[in-house]
Short mmCIF file of C-alpha atoms in Angstrom, two decimals:
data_model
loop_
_atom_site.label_atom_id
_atom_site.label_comp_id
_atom_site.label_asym_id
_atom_site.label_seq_id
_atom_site.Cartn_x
_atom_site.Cartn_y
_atom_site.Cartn_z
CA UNK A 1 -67.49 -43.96 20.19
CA UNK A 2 -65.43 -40.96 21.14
CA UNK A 3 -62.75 -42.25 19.28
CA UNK A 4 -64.39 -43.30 16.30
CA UNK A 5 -65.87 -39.61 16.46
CA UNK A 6 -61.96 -38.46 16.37
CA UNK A 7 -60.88 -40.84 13.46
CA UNK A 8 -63.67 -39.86 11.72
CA UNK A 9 -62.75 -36.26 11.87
CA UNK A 10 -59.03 -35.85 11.71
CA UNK A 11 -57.06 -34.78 8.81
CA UNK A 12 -55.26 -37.01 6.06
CA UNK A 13 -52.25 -35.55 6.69
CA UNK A 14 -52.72 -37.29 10.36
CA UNK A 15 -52.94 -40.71 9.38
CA UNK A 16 -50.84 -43.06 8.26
CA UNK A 17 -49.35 -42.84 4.76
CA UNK A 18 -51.30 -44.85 2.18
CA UNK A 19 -48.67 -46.62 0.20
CA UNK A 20 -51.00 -46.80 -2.94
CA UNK A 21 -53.58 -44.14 -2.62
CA UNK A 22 -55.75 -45.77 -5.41
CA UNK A 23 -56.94 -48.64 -3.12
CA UNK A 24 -58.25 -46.62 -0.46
CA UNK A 25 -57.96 -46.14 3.38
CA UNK A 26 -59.95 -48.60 4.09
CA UNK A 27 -57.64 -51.33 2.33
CA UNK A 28 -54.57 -49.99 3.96
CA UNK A 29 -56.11 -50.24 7.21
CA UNK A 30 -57.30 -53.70 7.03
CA UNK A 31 -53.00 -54.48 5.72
CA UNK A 32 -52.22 -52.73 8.55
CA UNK A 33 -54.65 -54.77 10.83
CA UNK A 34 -53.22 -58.16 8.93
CA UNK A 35 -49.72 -57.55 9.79
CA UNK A 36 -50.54 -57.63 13.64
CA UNK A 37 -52.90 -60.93 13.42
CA UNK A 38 -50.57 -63.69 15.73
CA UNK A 39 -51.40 -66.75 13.46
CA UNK A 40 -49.55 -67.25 10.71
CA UNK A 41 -52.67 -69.09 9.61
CA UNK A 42 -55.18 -66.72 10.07
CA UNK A 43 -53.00 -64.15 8.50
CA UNK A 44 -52.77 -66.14 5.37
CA UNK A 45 -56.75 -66.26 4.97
CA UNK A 46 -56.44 -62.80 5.65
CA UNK A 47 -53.86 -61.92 2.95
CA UNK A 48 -56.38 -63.65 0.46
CA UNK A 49 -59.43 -61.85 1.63
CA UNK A 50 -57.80 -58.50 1.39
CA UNK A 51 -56.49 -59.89 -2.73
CA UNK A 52 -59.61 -60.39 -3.25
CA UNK A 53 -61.30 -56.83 -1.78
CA UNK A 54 -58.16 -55.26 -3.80
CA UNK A 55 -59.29 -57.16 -6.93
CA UNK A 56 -63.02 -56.35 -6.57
CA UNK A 57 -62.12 -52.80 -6.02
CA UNK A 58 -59.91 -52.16 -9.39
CA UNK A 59 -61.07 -54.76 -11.99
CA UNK A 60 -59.06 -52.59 -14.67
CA UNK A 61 -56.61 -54.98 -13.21
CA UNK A 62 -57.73 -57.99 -14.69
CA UNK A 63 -56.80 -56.77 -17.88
CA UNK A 64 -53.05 -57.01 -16.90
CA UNK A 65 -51.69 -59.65 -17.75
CA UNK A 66 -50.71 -61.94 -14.29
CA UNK A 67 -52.75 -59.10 -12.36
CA UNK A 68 -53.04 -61.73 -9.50
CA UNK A 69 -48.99 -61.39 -9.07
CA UNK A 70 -49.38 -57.57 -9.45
CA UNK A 71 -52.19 -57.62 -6.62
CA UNK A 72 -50.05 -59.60 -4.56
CA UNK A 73 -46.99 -57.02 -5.15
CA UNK A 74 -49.13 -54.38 -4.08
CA UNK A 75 -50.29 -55.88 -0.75
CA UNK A 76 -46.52 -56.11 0.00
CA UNK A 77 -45.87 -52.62 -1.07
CA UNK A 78 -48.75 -51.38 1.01
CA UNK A 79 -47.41 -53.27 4.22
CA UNK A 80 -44.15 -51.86 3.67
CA UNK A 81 -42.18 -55.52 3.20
CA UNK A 82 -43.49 -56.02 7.15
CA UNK A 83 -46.36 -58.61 6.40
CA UNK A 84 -45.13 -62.63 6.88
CA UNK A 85 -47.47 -64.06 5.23
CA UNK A 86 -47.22 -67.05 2.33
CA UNK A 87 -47.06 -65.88 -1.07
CA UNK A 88 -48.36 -67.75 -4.26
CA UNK A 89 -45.37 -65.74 -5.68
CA UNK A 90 -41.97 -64.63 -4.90
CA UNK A 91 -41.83 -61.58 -2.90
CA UNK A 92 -40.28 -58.72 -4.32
CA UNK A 93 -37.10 -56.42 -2.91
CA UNK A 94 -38.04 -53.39 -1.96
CA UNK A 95 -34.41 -52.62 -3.59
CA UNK A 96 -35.76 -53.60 -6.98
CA UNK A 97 -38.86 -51.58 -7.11
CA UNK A 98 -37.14 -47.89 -6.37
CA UNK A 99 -34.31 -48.89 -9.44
CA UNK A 100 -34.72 -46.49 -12.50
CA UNK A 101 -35.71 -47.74 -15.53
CA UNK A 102 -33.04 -47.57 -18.08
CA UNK A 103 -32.97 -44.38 -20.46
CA UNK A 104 -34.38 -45.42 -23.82
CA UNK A 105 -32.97 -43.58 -26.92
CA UNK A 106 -35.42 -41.55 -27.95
CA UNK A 107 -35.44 -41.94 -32.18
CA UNK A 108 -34.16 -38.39 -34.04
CA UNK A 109 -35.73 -38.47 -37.58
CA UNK A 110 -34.25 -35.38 -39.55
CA UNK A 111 -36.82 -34.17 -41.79
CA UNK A 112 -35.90 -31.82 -44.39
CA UNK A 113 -39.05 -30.24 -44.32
CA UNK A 114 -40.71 -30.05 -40.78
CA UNK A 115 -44.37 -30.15 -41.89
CA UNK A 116 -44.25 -33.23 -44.52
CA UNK A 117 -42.94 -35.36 -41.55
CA UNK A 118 -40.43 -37.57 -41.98
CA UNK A 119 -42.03 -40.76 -42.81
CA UNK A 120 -43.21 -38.42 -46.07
CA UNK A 121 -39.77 -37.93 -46.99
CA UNK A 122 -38.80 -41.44 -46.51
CA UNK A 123 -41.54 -42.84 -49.16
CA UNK A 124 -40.48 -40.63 -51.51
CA UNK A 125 -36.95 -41.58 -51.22
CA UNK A 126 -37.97 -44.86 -51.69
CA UNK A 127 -40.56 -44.26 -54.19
CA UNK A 128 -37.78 -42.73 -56.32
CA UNK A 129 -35.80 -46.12 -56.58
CA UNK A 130 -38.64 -47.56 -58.74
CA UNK A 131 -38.00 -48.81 -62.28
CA UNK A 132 -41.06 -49.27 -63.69
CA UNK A 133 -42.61 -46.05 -65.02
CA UNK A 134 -46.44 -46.83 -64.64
CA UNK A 135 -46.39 -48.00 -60.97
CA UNK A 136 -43.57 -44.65 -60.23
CA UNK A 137 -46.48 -42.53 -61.86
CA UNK A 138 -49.01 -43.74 -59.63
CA UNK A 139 -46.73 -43.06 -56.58
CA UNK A 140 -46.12 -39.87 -57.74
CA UNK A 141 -49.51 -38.31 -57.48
CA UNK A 142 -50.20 -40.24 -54.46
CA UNK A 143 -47.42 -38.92 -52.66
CA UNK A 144 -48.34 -35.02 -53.90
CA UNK A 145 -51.43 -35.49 -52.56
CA UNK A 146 -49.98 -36.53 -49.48
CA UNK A 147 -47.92 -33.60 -49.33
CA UNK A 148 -50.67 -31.42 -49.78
CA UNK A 149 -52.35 -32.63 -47.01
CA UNK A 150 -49.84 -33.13 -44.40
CA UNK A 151 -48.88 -29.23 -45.11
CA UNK A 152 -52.74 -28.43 -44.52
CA UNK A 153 -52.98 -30.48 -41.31
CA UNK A 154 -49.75 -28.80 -40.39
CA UNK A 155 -50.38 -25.19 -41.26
CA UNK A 156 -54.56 -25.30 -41.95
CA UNK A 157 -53.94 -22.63 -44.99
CA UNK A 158 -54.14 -22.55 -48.38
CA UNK A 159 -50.66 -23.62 -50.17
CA UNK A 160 -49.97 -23.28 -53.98
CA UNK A 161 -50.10 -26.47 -56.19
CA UNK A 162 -46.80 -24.94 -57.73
CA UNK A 163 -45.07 -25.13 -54.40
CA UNK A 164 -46.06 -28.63 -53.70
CA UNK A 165 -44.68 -30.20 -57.25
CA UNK A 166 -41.61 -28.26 -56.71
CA UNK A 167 -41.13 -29.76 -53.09
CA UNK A 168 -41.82 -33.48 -54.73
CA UNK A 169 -39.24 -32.67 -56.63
CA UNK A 170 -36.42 -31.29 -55.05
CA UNK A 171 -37.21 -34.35 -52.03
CA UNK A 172 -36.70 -37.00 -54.38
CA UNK A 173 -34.05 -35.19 -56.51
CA UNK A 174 -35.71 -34.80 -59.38
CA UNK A 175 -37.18 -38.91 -60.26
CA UNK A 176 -40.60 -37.82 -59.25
CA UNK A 177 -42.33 -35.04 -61.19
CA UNK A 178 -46.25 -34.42 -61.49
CA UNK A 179 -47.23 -33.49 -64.89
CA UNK A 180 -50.94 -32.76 -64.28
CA UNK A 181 -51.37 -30.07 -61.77
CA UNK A 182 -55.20 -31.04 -61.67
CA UNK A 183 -54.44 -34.70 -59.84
CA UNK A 184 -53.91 -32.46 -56.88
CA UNK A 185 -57.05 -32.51 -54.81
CA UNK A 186 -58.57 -29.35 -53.57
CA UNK A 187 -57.66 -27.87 -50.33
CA UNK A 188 -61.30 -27.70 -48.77
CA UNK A 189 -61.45 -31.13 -50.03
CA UNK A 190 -58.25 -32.35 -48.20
CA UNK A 191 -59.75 -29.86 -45.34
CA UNK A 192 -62.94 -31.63 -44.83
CA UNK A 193 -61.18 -34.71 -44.97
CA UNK A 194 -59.08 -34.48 -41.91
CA UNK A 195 -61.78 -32.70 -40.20
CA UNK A 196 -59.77 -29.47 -40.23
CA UNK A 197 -62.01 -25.96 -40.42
CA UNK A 198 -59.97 -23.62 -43.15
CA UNK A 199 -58.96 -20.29 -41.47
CA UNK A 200 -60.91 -17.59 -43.15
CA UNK A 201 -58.99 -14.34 -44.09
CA UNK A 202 -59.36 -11.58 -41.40
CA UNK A 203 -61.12 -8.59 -42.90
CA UNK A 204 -59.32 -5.36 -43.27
CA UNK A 205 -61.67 -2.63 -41.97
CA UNK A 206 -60.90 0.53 -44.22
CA UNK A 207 -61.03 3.90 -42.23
CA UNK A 208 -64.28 6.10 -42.87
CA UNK A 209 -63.59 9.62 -43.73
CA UNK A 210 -64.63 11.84 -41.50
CA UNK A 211 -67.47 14.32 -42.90
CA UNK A 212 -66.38 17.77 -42.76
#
């Protein structure tokens, strides 16, 4: 009892390491407890008992796909490669599981204009290449409107209709021009849209006059 008491009262940072922290104490003591059992037999059943506890205990798991091998990984993890026991699978090196993964390249997409984003600037590239005049027109307001917003999201202020055509054109060097300023929709509009709240102008406080 007095050494329960003692357990029960000493510090983390006096036990033993927990290889995987989200599983608990209590499942890294009963790995630890498996590793000792004599039997090869009776440390088997064990092995699947303490699966299945793991299993019970994080059942986000299932979702995995294989989680069984994963849970299975884990228990050798947590006994630090020392548990003999039968795996449905093959047990992994310990070598394998500390390599790096391999440095993806990250993709660099050069956008002309930051806040238009670069997927923006691609459609209107491509939009430009189009032939037929009715289907280019359509693109064309489309793609201001698109614009407009993605400057609004970026920047949540009021921008000039002006400033927008001019940007359509100069991006797709000069195939895609907007001759009705009014297809633009309004900024609150756009605003309300994308669930952005318009900044309001800050109020200049003019300096009273002192009474003589």
């Amino acid at each position: 009892m007095e050494e329960y008491t003692m357990n029960a009262l000493s510090y983390n940072t006096e036990r033993a390491q927990l290889y995987i922290p989200e599983y608990g104490r209590n499942v890294q003591n009963m790995i630890n407890y498996a590793k000792q059992i004599e039997s090869r037999e009776e440390r088997n059943l064990a092995a699947r008992a303490i699966i299945d506890v793991m299993g019970q205990l994080n059942p986000h798991l299932r979702d995995v796909e294989d989680y069984t091998h994963k849970l299975w990984t884990h228990l050798f993890i947590m006994s630090n490669f020392e548990i003999d026991v039968d795996s449905p699978y093959e047990i992994p090196e310990p070598e394998s599981l500390s390599e790096r993964p391999k440095i993806m390249n990250y993709p660099r997409n050069k956008s002309k204009y930051g806040h238009f984003g670069h997927y923006a600037e691609k459609m209107i590239r491509e939009a430009s290449k189009i032939t037929d005049e009715e289907e280019k027109e359509y693109l064309t307001e489309v793609l201001a409107n698109l614009l407009k917003k993605n400057y609004l999201v970026f920047h949540t202020q009021n921008v000039e209709n002006s400033a927008i055509i001019s940007h359509l054109k100069e991006l797709s060097n000069g195939k895609l021009k907007l001759a009705d300023i009014s297809l633009l929709k309004p900024t609150n509009s756009i605003l309300k849209q994308v669930g952005v709240t318009p900044k309001k102008p800050s109020k200049k406080h003019k300096s009273k006059k002192r009474r003589k």
